[in-house]
Structure formats: structure tokens, C-alpha cells
Amino acid sequence: MQENSCKNCGAHFTVTSDDLEFYKKISPSFDGKIYEIPTPTFCPDCRFQRRLAMRNEHKLYKRKCDSCDKTIIALFSEKSEYTVYCQDCWWSDKLDAHSYAKEFDFSRTFFEQFNELYKKVPAMNLINGLNSLQNSEYVNFMTDAKNCYLVFAANWLEDCMFSSFIWKSKDTLDSAFSTDLELCYECVDCDHLYNCDYLRNSESCSDCVLSFDLKNCSHCFGCVNLRNKKYCFFNEQLEQGEYENRVAAIKKDKQEFQEAQERFEQFRYRFPHLYAHQIHCENSTGDAIKNCKNVFNSFEGYESEDCKNMFNFPGQCKDCMDVSGCAEIQLVYDSACVFPGYNISFSNMVLNGGNNILYSAFCVNNCKNLFGCVGLKKDEYSILNKKYTPEEYEKIIPKIIEHMRRTGEFGEFFTVSISQFGYNESSAQDYFPMTKEQAIKKGYKWRD
Ligand SMILES: [Zn+2]
Ligand SMILES: [Zn+2]
């Protein structure tokens, strides 16, 4: 166990013996020698903030594709200094990321050189699954969706609007952090609902309205903490006819409904609230997690094991720490948006498979053995987008790591100033809000 003090906010945080074991497990080896990942200098929250700063989830702009000139929706405004390609151009041979290759310069810092490359390689307009969206132009961080509008960080949807972090859902509006919703409105932290409105922390319910923490209920209104109930109104058991009359009267009058909402907000504080919303979890801490085992300080995810400090992880994560926006990953550390991947650290956006990747961004389609690369597809043994033989790669990387140890960069995720986005465009602003003055003082970009 080790006590560290955060280099960013000053908070004390503990590095446990399990953490130290994990760092050992993910430390890369080259030429038979292990290069240990040092313990973090930022606390878990500051590490999370630094990753979120790389991600623009929902600030959309209209602009031209810099390759085909088509008008597109993009995460970058016309004012952005980045070259931006539409999905079709980015994923096509029009993008030759190797043409931006650089030799590593040992007289300069790694982040400085990476940032130059990051600025030159054309960026993706939106982060969506290629050819997996139908009639869903105004969405981001999405795959497998049909007829969706203004939905973000979501998968497997049909006919959904104005929602974030929802999965496997249909005909749903204004909802967040939920799975398997159908015909739902204003539902948050819910699972498996049908025809429900204004529900929170509830599961396996149908035809319920304005309720909190219900399980296996139907036709309930204004209820809290109920299990296997039907026709309850503010937790009072009614006959079906009486229930239907009362609910119909409230539903048809906007004023009545608003009053019911106000009454419900007072009502629900009379009841004990579960400390966290966890479904079928074992030895885990965090909120809105399901089917997890040994998962700690993690939020909004499911079906994962032996993970820590995770956020937005819809499934199959094993042996990972500090990852936000990911699924089907193993041995991944301090990275953002990896899906799926194995043995990846300090990277942003590794999509459609990746293996043995360090300090890279937007590398897709089963890349392997990359260091400091941007925008490569199905590639291997590259450093700053320059291709090497496996033997050369194994020899150069240790030198770069030693160099990065001296500059204090090794073991640190990309600094916030490297982000393609203004701090106020990024998800960091949603969870760690800053004023323009505070952001500029820290050296972060700001988009006016
Ligand atoms: Zn901190
Ligand atoms: Zn284009």
C-alpha cells in the first residue's frame, strides 16, 4: 500500500497492493525486459477528468468534410484547427495516416511530438460505427441504431431520441443510463421497462409512472421501494378501477401532473434509499452496475469482473482500471473509448480491436504493437506512425520509455491541453465544470 498526493488537486489517494499487482500485470516488456508502469501521480477523479477532456460527446456543428467537401455534422466547428473527414472518407484509403509519420526526436518531449501528429492526421467527424447506423445523422458514440436523433453514447437502438447512455432500447425519449427500455420517457438508471414514464432506479416494470426503486411492478404511480406490486398509488394499494380513475385524472391535466411531481419529490424522501443501485453484483462498489464481480468505484456498466474506476462500460471488461467508454476489453489501463481491446494503456479511441497499444489515438481494425500512433488501420509495429520491423520496434521503445521517465511522461495519460476540443466542448465540462478563466489558467483550450 502506498499513499500518494495528487499532482493536480492535492488530494491524498491510496495505491493498494492490488493496484500495484495490476500495474505489474500491465507493464509492457520489450526484448525480454519488463518496463514497469509507475504508480499514478493523479488521483482517480483527476485521471477521469483528464480522460473526459479528450471526448466531445454532444457538441455538434455543421461543417464541410475537408476531403470530399460534403456538408456534414461534426464534433469540430469550422473554426477548429483540425482537418476533419466524414466517416466515408476517414475509413477509406483517402486517409493515409502513415504519410504523417515522424521519427522520434529524443531532444523533445513525447507529448509535444504526439500533439503535432494528432493535429496533422485528419480527425473523424463523429465517432459512430461504420455502416451500422440507419437514418441517424445527429448522433455520436453510437453503433447499431436506426431512426435515432440526438442520442449519445448508446448502442442497439431503434426509434429513440434525446437520450444518452441507453442500450438495447426502442421507442424511447429523454432517458439516460438505462438498458432494455421500450416505449419509455424520462427514465434514468433503469433496466428492462415497458411503457414507463419518469422512473428512476427501477427494473422489470411495465406501465408505471413517476416512481423510484420499483422491481417487478406494473400500473404503479408515485411509488417508492415497491416489489411485485400492481395498482399502487403513492404506495397505497388500490382497486384497479380506483387506480385507473385517479391516474387518468392526473395524466390529462398538466397542472395536476406537475403537482403530483412535486408531491412525489417530497414523498420519496420519507423512505430509506438504497445506498447504491446494483443488480446481481458481488463484492463491488459504485452505482448503476449490473452483473459485476470485484468491480470497484465504477459507474454505469455491466457484466464485468476485476475492474476499478470504470465509467460507461457496457459489458465484458476484465482486469481493467481507469477506463471510460469501453466494452469487451482486458488488461486495459487509463484509456478512453476502447472497444474491444487487449493490453492497452494511455490511449484514446481504439476501435474494432486492438492489442499491445500504448499512447495512441484513433487506431482501428485490429492494430497491434503501436506506440504514439494516430489514425492507423490494421497496422503494427509503428511509432509516431512510422513503420518499423519487429526487431527495430523492440529496440526503440525501451529508449523512448526511458526518455519519457526522465521527462515525467511515462505512466501519465495525455495532458488535457492535447485534447482536440475546448474544455467546454468536452465531457469533462459535464462532470468537472470550469469557468473559462479557470480553464485558460490551467492551459486548457476553450471554444468561444
Ligand atoms: Zn486529483
Ligand atoms: Zn468526406
Short mmCIF file of C-alpha atoms and ligand atoms in Angstrom, two decimals:
data_model
loop_
_atom_site.label_atom_id
_atom_site.label_comp_id
_atom_site.label_asym_id
_atom_site.label_seq_id
_atom_site.Cartn_x
_atom_site.Cartn_y
_atom_site.Cartn_z
CA MET A 1 0.00 0.00 0.00
CA GLN A 2 1.21 3.47 -0.85
CA GLU A 3 -0.13 6.95 -0.06
CA ASN A 4 0.15 9.41 -2.94
CA SER A 5 -0.81 13.04 -3.16
CA CYS A 6 -2.45 14.16 -6.41
CA LYS A 7 -0.26 16.34 -8.58
CA ASN A 8 -3.35 18.06 -9.96
CA CYS A 9 -5.66 18.70 -6.98
CA GLY A 10 -3.53 17.84 -3.95
CA ALA A 11 -5.95 15.16 -2.66
CA HIS A 12 -4.47 12.13 -0.95
CA PHE A 13 -5.19 8.80 -2.55
CA THR A 14 -4.20 5.26 -1.75
CA VAL A 15 -2.50 2.91 -4.13
CA THR A 16 -3.42 -0.53 -2.78
CA SER A 17 -1.39 -3.71 -3.04
CA ASP A 18 -3.98 -4.95 -5.59
CA ASP A 19 -3.32 -1.80 -7.65
CA LEU A 20 0.42 -2.49 -7.54
CA GLU A 21 -0.24 -6.06 -8.72
CA PHE A 22 -2.31 -4.67 -11.57
CA TYR A 23 0.41 -2.22 -12.66
CA LYS A 24 2.86 -5.11 -12.74
CA LYS A 25 0.47 -7.18 -14.84
CA ILE A 26 0.05 -4.49 -17.49
CA SER A 27 3.68 -3.35 -17.59
CA PRO A 28 4.99 -3.89 -21.12
CA SER A 29 8.01 -6.00 -21.89
CA PHE A 30 10.43 -5.46 -24.74
CA ASP A 31 13.39 -7.60 -25.63
CA GLY A 32 12.65 -9.76 -22.59
CA LYS A 33 12.78 -6.89 -20.10
CA ILE A 34 9.74 -5.57 -18.19
CA TYR A 35 9.21 -1.80 -18.14
CA GLU A 36 7.18 -1.18 -15.01
CA ILE A 37 4.33 1.29 -15.21
CA PRO A 38 4.84 3.73 -12.33
CA THR A 39 2.06 4.42 -9.83
CA PRO A 40 -0.22 7.29 -10.86
CA THR A 41 0.51 10.86 -9.85
CA PHE A 42 -3.12 11.95 -10.36
CA CYS A 43 -5.95 10.82 -8.07
CA PRO A 44 -8.72 8.66 -9.64
CA ASP A 45 -11.05 11.67 -10.13
CA CYS A 46 -8.38 13.77 -11.83
CA ARG A 47 -7.45 10.82 -14.04
CA PHE A 48 -11.13 10.54 -15.00
CA GLN A 49 -11.31 14.27 -15.74
CA ARG A 50 -8.20 14.06 -17.93
CA ARG A 51 -9.73 11.24 -19.99
CA LEU A 52 -13.09 13.00 -20.30
CA ALA A 53 -11.33 16.07 -21.67
CA MET A 54 -10.41 14.06 -24.78
CA ARG A 55 -14.06 13.33 -25.51
CA ASN A 56 -16.62 15.57 -27.15
CA GLU A 57 -19.81 13.67 -26.73
CA HIS A 58 -22.61 16.00 -27.69
CA LYS A 59 -21.44 19.34 -29.07
CA LEU A 60 -22.27 19.10 -32.75
CA TYR A 61 -21.52 21.51 -35.58
CA LYS A 62 -22.30 21.73 -39.25
CA ARG A 63 -19.21 21.97 -41.45
CA LYS A 64 -17.63 20.60 -44.63
CA CYS A 65 -15.64 17.39 -44.94
CA ASP A 66 -12.08 18.50 -45.72
CA SER A 67 -11.72 15.65 -48.20
CA CYS A 68 -14.95 15.42 -50.24
CA ASP A 69 -16.42 18.84 -49.38
CA LYS A 70 -19.77 17.36 -48.40
CA THR A 71 -21.71 19.21 -45.65
CA ILE A 72 -21.54 17.08 -42.53
CA ILE A 73 -22.37 17.03 -38.83
CA ALA A 74 -19.15 17.05 -36.84
CA LEU A 75 -17.63 17.35 -33.40
CA PHE A 76 -15.45 20.14 -34.78
CA SER A 77 -16.64 23.60 -35.74
CA GLU A 78 -15.38 25.31 -38.90
CA LYS A 79 -13.10 27.31 -36.57
CA SER A 80 -11.32 24.21 -35.29
CA GLU A 81 -7.68 23.89 -36.39
CA TYR A 82 -8.16 20.17 -37.11
CA THR A 83 -8.61 18.68 -40.57
CA VAL A 84 -11.88 16.77 -40.41
CA TYR A 85 -13.03 13.92 -42.66
CA CYS A 86 -16.54 12.49 -42.93
CA GLN A 87 -16.94 8.84 -41.92
CA ASP A 88 -16.77 7.60 -45.53
CA CYS A 89 -13.55 9.47 -46.26
CA TRP A 90 -11.92 8.71 -42.92
CA TRP A 91 -12.44 4.95 -43.17
CA SER A 92 -11.44 4.87 -46.87
CA ASP A 93 -7.99 4.80 -48.46
CA LYS A 94 -8.20 8.60 -48.81
CA LEU A 95 -6.70 8.71 -45.33
CA ASP A 96 -3.11 7.51 -45.38
CA ALA A 97 -2.03 8.10 -41.80
CA HIS A 98 1.49 6.77 -42.48
CA SER A 99 2.14 9.80 -44.68
CA TYR A 100 2.30 11.89 -41.46
CA ALA A 101 4.98 9.64 -39.90
CA LYS A 102 7.77 11.20 -37.81
CA GLU A 103 10.99 9.87 -36.42
CA PHE A 104 11.11 10.09 -32.63
CA ASP A 105 13.19 13.08 -31.54
CA PHE A 106 14.94 12.44 -28.22
CA SER A 107 15.61 16.14 -27.70
CA ARG A 108 11.89 16.85 -27.29
CA THR A 109 9.09 15.58 -25.05
CA PHE A 110 6.87 12.76 -26.28
CA PHE A 111 3.63 14.69 -25.73
CA GLU A 112 4.90 17.59 -27.82
CA GLN A 113 5.66 15.26 -30.73
CA PHE A 114 2.44 13.28 -30.31
CA ASN A 115 0.44 16.51 -30.29
CA GLU A 116 1.96 17.57 -33.62
CA LEU A 117 0.93 14.26 -35.16
CA TYR A 118 -2.52 14.41 -33.52
CA LYS A 119 -3.09 17.82 -35.12
CA LYS A 120 -2.00 16.71 -38.58
CA VAL A 121 -3.79 13.38 -39.08
CA PRO A 122 -7.37 14.09 -40.23
CA ALA A 123 -9.94 13.59 -37.49
CA MET A 124 -13.22 11.65 -37.69
CA ASN A 125 -16.27 13.91 -37.87
CA LEU A 126 -18.23 11.70 -35.45
CA ILE A 127 -17.48 8.52 -33.55
CA ASN A 128 -20.04 6.12 -34.89
CA GLY A 129 -19.91 2.52 -36.07
CA LEU A 130 -19.28 2.47 -39.79
CA ASN A 131 -22.32 1.27 -41.74
CA SER A 132 -24.15 0.40 -38.55
CA LEU A 133 -26.48 3.41 -38.46
CA GLN A 134 -29.61 3.97 -40.47
CA ASN A 135 -31.34 7.32 -40.71
CA SER A 136 -29.46 8.56 -37.65
CA GLU A 137 -27.37 11.53 -38.66
CA TYR A 138 -27.37 13.57 -35.44
CA VAL A 139 -25.88 11.01 -33.07
CA ASN A 140 -22.44 10.37 -31.63
CA PHE A 141 -20.66 7.47 -29.95
CA MET A 142 -23.23 5.11 -31.38
CA THR A 143 -23.37 1.80 -33.18
CA ASP A 144 -26.26 -0.32 -34.41
CA ALA A 145 -29.02 2.27 -34.45
CA LYS A 146 -31.99 3.04 -36.63
CA ASN A 147 -34.09 6.20 -36.74
CA CYS A 148 -32.40 7.91 -33.80
CA TYR A 149 -31.97 11.63 -33.23
CA LEU A 150 -29.74 13.41 -30.72
CA VAL A 151 -28.73 10.26 -28.91
CA PHE A 152 -25.23 9.93 -27.48
CA ALA A 153 -23.09 7.10 -26.18
CA ALA A 154 -25.59 4.37 -26.94
CA ASN A 155 -25.92 1.11 -28.83
CA TRP A 156 -28.53 -1.23 -30.25
CA LEU A 157 -31.41 1.26 -30.55
CA GLU A 158 -34.42 1.90 -32.70
CA ASP A 159 -36.63 4.98 -32.83
CA CYS A 160 -35.05 6.79 -29.86
CA MET A 161 -34.45 10.49 -29.29
CA PHE A 162 -32.83 12.93 -26.84
CA SER A 163 -31.10 10.29 -24.75
CA SER A 164 -27.64 9.36 -23.51
CA PHE A 165 -26.11 6.11 -22.33
CA ILE A 166 -29.00 3.85 -23.23
CA TRP A 167 -28.62 0.37 -24.64
CA LYS A 168 -30.86 -2.19 -26.34
CA SER A 169 -33.87 0.13 -26.39
CA LYS A 170 -36.76 1.07 -28.62
CA ASP A 171 -39.27 3.90 -28.93
CA THR A 172 -37.75 5.80 -26.02
CA LEU A 173 -37.28 9.52 -25.34
CA ASP A 174 -35.38 11.67 -22.84
CA SER A 175 -33.81 8.80 -20.95
CA ALA A 176 -30.34 8.01 -19.69
CA PHE A 177 -28.13 5.32 -18.19
CA SER A 178 -30.57 2.51 -18.86
CA THR A 179 -30.87 -0.79 -20.67
CA ASP A 180 -33.72 -2.55 -22.39
CA LEU A 181 -36.37 0.18 -22.42
CA GLU A 182 -39.37 0.15 -24.70
CA LEU A 183 -41.95 2.92 -25.01
CA CYS A 184 -40.35 4.83 -22.15
CA TYR A 185 -39.98 8.51 -21.34
CA GLU A 186 -37.78 10.23 -18.76
CA CYS A 187 -36.32 7.07 -17.26
CA VAL A 188 -32.92 7.12 -15.59
CA ASP A 189 -30.86 4.23 -14.18
CA CYS A 190 -33.44 1.66 -15.16
CA ASP A 191 -33.40 -1.81 -16.61
CA HIS A 192 -35.99 -3.75 -18.55
CA LEU A 193 -39.03 -1.44 -18.61
CA TYR A 194 -42.04 -1.33 -20.85
CA ASN A 195 -44.30 1.69 -21.24
CA CYS A 196 -42.98 3.58 -18.21
CA ASP A 197 -42.52 7.32 -17.64
CA TYR A 198 -40.47 9.21 -15.07
CA LEU A 199 -38.93 6.18 -13.40
CA ARG A 200 -35.63 6.06 -11.60
CA ASN A 201 -33.56 3.15 -10.34
CA SER A 202 -36.22 0.61 -11.33
CA GLU A 203 -36.22 -2.72 -13.06
CA SER A 204 -38.56 -5.18 -14.73
CA CYS A 205 -41.65 -2.94 -14.63
CA SER A 206 -44.42 -2.04 -17.01
CA ASP A 207 -47.00 0.76 -17.17
CA CYS A 208 -45.55 2.59 -14.16
CA VAL A 209 -45.26 6.35 -13.80
CA LEU A 210 -43.31 8.72 -11.56
CA SER A 211 -41.71 6.20 -9.24
CA PHE A 212 -38.42 5.33 -7.59
CA ASP A 213 -36.81 1.95 -6.98
CA LEU A 214 -39.56 -0.40 -8.14
CA LYS A 215 -38.96 -4.03 -9.02
CA ASN A 216 -41.40 -6.29 -10.89
CA CYS A 217 -44.24 -3.80 -10.61
CA SER A 218 -46.93 -2.77 -13.04
CA HIS A 219 -49.52 0.01 -13.01
CA CYS A 220 -48.00 1.96 -10.13
CA PHE A 221 -47.96 5.75 -9.79
CA GLY A 222 -45.90 7.90 -7.40
CA CYS A 223 -44.48 4.87 -5.63
CA VAL A 224 -41.21 4.20 -3.84
CA ASN A 225 -39.36 0.96 -2.98
CA LEU A 226 -42.15 -1.42 -4.03
CA ARG A 227 -41.65 -5.05 -5.07
CA ASN A 228 -44.10 -7.20 -7.10
CA LYS A 229 -47.00 -4.73 -6.77
CA LYS A 230 -49.84 -3.66 -9.02
CA TYR A 231 -52.27 -0.71 -8.86
CA CYS A 232 -50.46 1.23 -6.14
CA PHE A 233 -50.84 4.99 -5.90
CA PHE A 234 -48.27 6.76 -3.71
CA ASN A 235 -47.62 3.34 -2.17
CA GLU A 236 -51.30 2.82 -1.30
CA GLN A 237 -52.87 -0.37 -2.66
CA LEU A 238 -55.99 0.47 -4.70
CA GLU A 239 -58.58 -1.48 -6.66
CA GLN A 240 -57.92 -1.43 -10.40
CA GLY A 241 -60.86 0.90 -11.16
CA GLU A 242 -59.96 3.41 -8.47
CA TYR A 243 -56.31 3.41 -9.61
CA GLU A 244 -57.24 3.98 -13.23
CA ASN A 245 -59.58 6.88 -12.38
CA ARG A 246 -57.01 8.66 -10.24
CA VAL A 247 -54.18 8.26 -12.75
CA ALA A 248 -56.36 9.27 -15.70
CA ALA A 249 -57.39 12.48 -13.91
CA ILE A 250 -53.75 13.40 -13.24
CA LYS A 251 -52.49 12.46 -16.67
CA LYS A 252 -54.99 14.56 -18.57
CA ASP A 253 -54.20 17.78 -16.71
CA LYS A 254 -50.69 19.26 -16.97
CA GLN A 255 -51.12 21.26 -13.77
CA GLU A 256 -52.28 18.17 -11.86
CA PHE A 257 -49.29 16.23 -13.15
CA GLN A 258 -46.86 18.94 -12.07
CA GLU A 259 -48.41 18.94 -8.61
CA ALA A 260 -48.08 15.16 -8.48
CA GLN A 261 -44.40 15.51 -9.40
CA GLU A 262 -43.86 17.99 -6.58
CA ARG A 263 -45.73 15.78 -4.13
CA PHE A 264 -43.67 12.79 -5.24
CA GLU A 265 -40.37 14.61 -4.67
CA GLN A 266 -41.39 15.23 -1.02
CA PHE A 267 -42.90 11.77 -0.66
CA ARG A 268 -39.85 9.84 -1.79
CA TYR A 269 -37.61 11.38 0.90
CA ARG A 270 -39.72 9.72 3.60
CA PHE A 271 -38.32 6.36 2.54
CA PRO A 272 -34.89 4.89 3.04
CA HIS A 273 -32.92 4.87 -0.21
CA LEU A 274 -30.62 2.07 -1.17
CA TYR A 275 -27.03 3.27 -0.88
CA ALA A 276 -26.37 2.32 -4.50
CA HIS A 277 -28.16 0.83 -7.44
CA GLN A 278 -26.59 -2.55 -8.08
CA ILE A 279 -28.20 -5.58 -9.66
CA HIS A 280 -26.69 -9.07 -9.11
CA CYS A 281 -23.28 -7.71 -8.10
CA GLU A 282 -20.74 -9.42 -5.89
CA ASN A 283 -18.09 -7.65 -3.83
CA SER A 284 -18.46 -4.43 -5.82
CA THR A 285 -18.77 -0.71 -5.12
CA GLY A 286 -20.21 2.00 -7.33
CA ASP A 287 -23.58 2.86 -8.76
CA ALA A 288 -25.75 1.72 -11.66
CA ILE A 289 -23.87 -1.53 -12.15
CA LYS A 290 -25.26 -4.94 -13.01
CA ASN A 291 -23.83 -8.49 -13.01
CA CYS A 292 -20.43 -7.33 -11.79
CA LYS A 293 -17.92 -9.11 -9.60
CA ASN A 294 -14.98 -7.45 -7.82
CA VAL A 295 -15.67 -4.16 -9.58
CA PHE A 296 -14.84 -1.08 -7.51
CA ASN A 297 -15.61 2.63 -7.69
CA SER A 298 -17.31 2.07 -11.04
CA PHE A 299 -20.41 3.56 -12.61
CA GLU A 300 -22.83 2.78 -15.41
CA GLY A 301 -21.80 -0.63 -16.62
CA TYR A 302 -22.45 -4.32 -16.51
CA GLU A 303 -21.13 -7.87 -16.88
CA SER A 304 -17.57 -7.14 -15.80
CA GLU A 305 -15.05 -8.57 -13.39
CA ASP A 306 -11.94 -7.44 -11.50
CA CYS A 307 -12.12 -3.79 -12.56
CA LYS A 308 -11.69 -0.45 -10.82
CA ASN A 309 -12.53 3.21 -11.57
CA MET A 310 -14.60 2.37 -14.64
CA PHE A 311 -17.27 4.52 -16.26
CA ASN A 312 -19.68 3.64 -19.06
CA PHE A 313 -18.67 0.02 -19.60
CA PRO A 314 -21.49 -1.92 -21.24
CA GLY A 315 -20.11 -5.40 -20.92
CA GLN A 316 -17.27 -7.90 -20.81
CA CYS A 317 -14.50 -5.91 -19.16
CA LYS A 318 -11.94 -7.94 -17.23
CA ASP A 319 -8.87 -6.89 -15.30
CA CYS A 320 -9.06 -3.20 -16.19
CA MET A 321 -8.57 0.05 -14.36
CA ASP A 322 -9.41 3.67 -15.19
CA VAL A 323 -11.25 3.13 -18.43
CA SER A 324 -14.21 5.17 -19.60
CA GLY A 325 -16.35 4.23 -22.58
CA CYS A 326 -15.44 0.62 -23.29
CA ALA A 327 -16.63 -2.94 -23.75
CA GLU A 328 -15.02 -6.33 -24.38
CA ILE A 329 -11.63 -5.36 -23.01
CA GLN A 330 -8.96 -6.99 -20.92
CA LEU A 331 -5.84 -5.57 -19.27
CA VAL A 332 -6.65 -2.02 -20.28
CA TYR A 333 -5.47 0.90 -18.14
CA ASP A 334 -6.08 4.65 -18.13
CA SER A 335 -7.68 4.80 -21.56
CA ALA A 336 -10.80 6.26 -23.10
CA CYS A 337 -13.10 4.52 -25.55
CA VAL A 338 -11.65 1.11 -26.25
CA PHE A 339 -13.93 -1.39 -27.95
CA PRO A 340 -12.78 -4.16 -27.99
CA GLY A 341 -9.15 -4.39 -26.94
CA TYR A 342 -6.44 -6.28 -25.09
CA ASN A 343 -3.41 -4.93 -23.26
CA ILE A 344 -3.81 -1.22 -23.96
CA SER A 345 -2.71 1.73 -21.84
CA PHE A 346 -2.83 5.52 -22.13
CA SER A 347 -4.82 5.51 -25.35
CA ASN A 348 -7.89 7.22 -26.69
CA MET A 349 -10.24 5.59 -29.21
CA VAL A 350 -9.05 2.14 -30.08
CA LEU A 351 -11.91 0.77 -32.15
CA ASN A 352 -12.70 -2.57 -33.80
CA GLY A 353 -9.98 -4.37 -31.91
CA GLY A 354 -6.50 -3.53 -30.65
CA ASN A 355 -3.66 -5.35 -28.95
CA ASN A 356 -0.45 -4.17 -27.23
CA ILE A 357 -1.04 -0.48 -27.77
CA LEU A 358 0.47 2.40 -25.82
CA TYR A 359 -0.10 6.14 -26.12
CA SER A 360 -2.15 6.02 -29.34
CA ALA A 361 -5.40 7.52 -30.59
CA PHE A 362 -7.93 6.59 -33.25
CA CYS A 363 -6.18 3.37 -34.21
CA VAL A 364 -8.72 0.92 -35.58
CA ASN A 365 -9.33 -2.52 -37.08
CA ASN A 366 -7.12 -4.81 -35.02
CA CYS A 367 -3.96 -2.75 -34.72
CA LYS A 368 -1.12 -4.40 -32.80
CA ASN A 369 2.12 -3.17 -31.24
CA LEU A 370 1.74 0.57 -31.64
CA PHE A 371 3.29 3.42 -29.69
CA GLY A 372 2.31 7.07 -30.12
CA CYS A 373 0.29 6.49 -33.29
CA VAL A 374 -2.75 8.29 -34.69
CA GLY A 375 -5.33 7.21 -37.25
CA LEU A 376 -3.80 3.86 -38.26
CA LYS A 377 -5.88 0.99 -39.59
CA LYS A 378 -4.96 -2.67 -39.21
CA ASP A 379 -1.35 -1.80 -38.60
CA GLU A 380 1.52 -2.98 -36.45
CA TYR A 381 4.99 -2.06 -35.21
CA SER A 382 4.68 1.68 -35.69
CA ILE A 383 5.92 4.60 -33.60
CA LEU A 384 4.60 8.11 -34.31
CA ASN A 385 3.04 6.50 -37.42
CA LYS A 386 6.45 5.40 -38.74
CA LYS A 387 6.67 1.72 -39.57
CA TYR A 388 9.49 -0.41 -38.10
CA THR A 389 10.48 -4.06 -38.22
CA PRO A 390 9.54 -6.00 -35.06
CA GLU A 391 13.24 -6.09 -34.09
CA GLU A 392 13.68 -2.33 -34.51
CA TYR A 393 10.43 -1.70 -32.62
CA GLU A 394 11.57 -3.80 -29.65
CA LYS A 395 14.85 -1.86 -29.52
CA ILE A 396 13.48 1.71 -29.86
CA ILE A 397 10.52 1.53 -27.46
CA PRO A 398 12.68 0.94 -24.33
CA LYS A 399 14.70 4.04 -25.23
CA ILE A 400 11.50 6.08 -25.61
CA ILE A 401 10.20 4.79 -22.28
CA GLU A 402 13.45 5.71 -20.55
CA HIS A 403 13.24 9.15 -22.17
CA MET A 404 9.63 9.52 -21.00
CA ARG A 405 10.63 8.52 -17.48
CA ARG A 406 13.11 11.38 -17.46
CA THR A 407 10.50 13.85 -18.77
CA GLY A 408 7.92 12.53 -16.26
CA GLU A 409 5.54 11.49 -19.04
CA PHE A 410 5.63 7.71 -18.72
CA GLY A 411 2.66 6.44 -16.74
CA GLU A 412 0.60 9.56 -17.45
CA PHE A 413 -2.38 9.81 -19.81
CA PHE A 414 -2.32 12.60 -22.43
CA THR A 415 -2.41 16.03 -20.84
CA VAL A 416 -5.72 17.91 -21.17
CA SER A 417 -4.09 20.50 -23.44
CA ILE A 418 -3.57 17.77 -26.09
CA SER A 419 -7.34 17.32 -26.50
CA GLN A 420 -8.83 18.11 -29.91
CA PHE A 421 -11.61 20.01 -28.13
CA GLY A 422 -12.08 23.07 -25.99
CA TYR A 423 -12.54 22.08 -22.33
CA ASN A 424 -16.10 23.42 -22.58
CA GLU A 425 -16.85 21.15 -25.55
CA SER A 426 -15.61 18.06 -23.77
CA SER A 427 -17.35 15.68 -21.39
CA ALA A 428 -15.00 16.94 -18.67
CA GLN A 429 -17.12 20.09 -18.54
CA ASP A 430 -20.21 17.94 -17.74
CA TYR A 431 -18.63 16.27 -14.71
CA PHE A 432 -15.90 18.73 -13.64
CA PRO A 433 -17.22 22.14 -14.74
CA MET A 434 -14.81 25.04 -15.02
CA THR A 435 -15.16 28.69 -15.96
CA LYS A 436 -13.30 29.96 -18.99
CA GLU A 437 -10.82 31.76 -16.72
CA GLN A 438 -10.09 28.63 -14.68
CA ALA A 439 -9.59 26.54 -17.83
CA ILE A 440 -7.31 29.04 -19.53
CA LYS A 441 -5.26 29.41 -16.36
CA LYS A 442 -4.70 25.64 -16.42
CA GLY A 443 -3.55 25.87 -20.05
CA TYR A 444 -6.66 24.16 -21.45
CA LYS A 445 -8.29 25.14 -24.75
CA TRP A 446 -11.67 26.91 -24.68
CA ARG A 447 -14.08 27.17 -27.57
CA ASP A 448 -15.91 30.52 -27.80
ZN ZN B 1 -6.72 14.94 -8.03
ZN ZN B 2 -15.83 13.16 -47.00
#
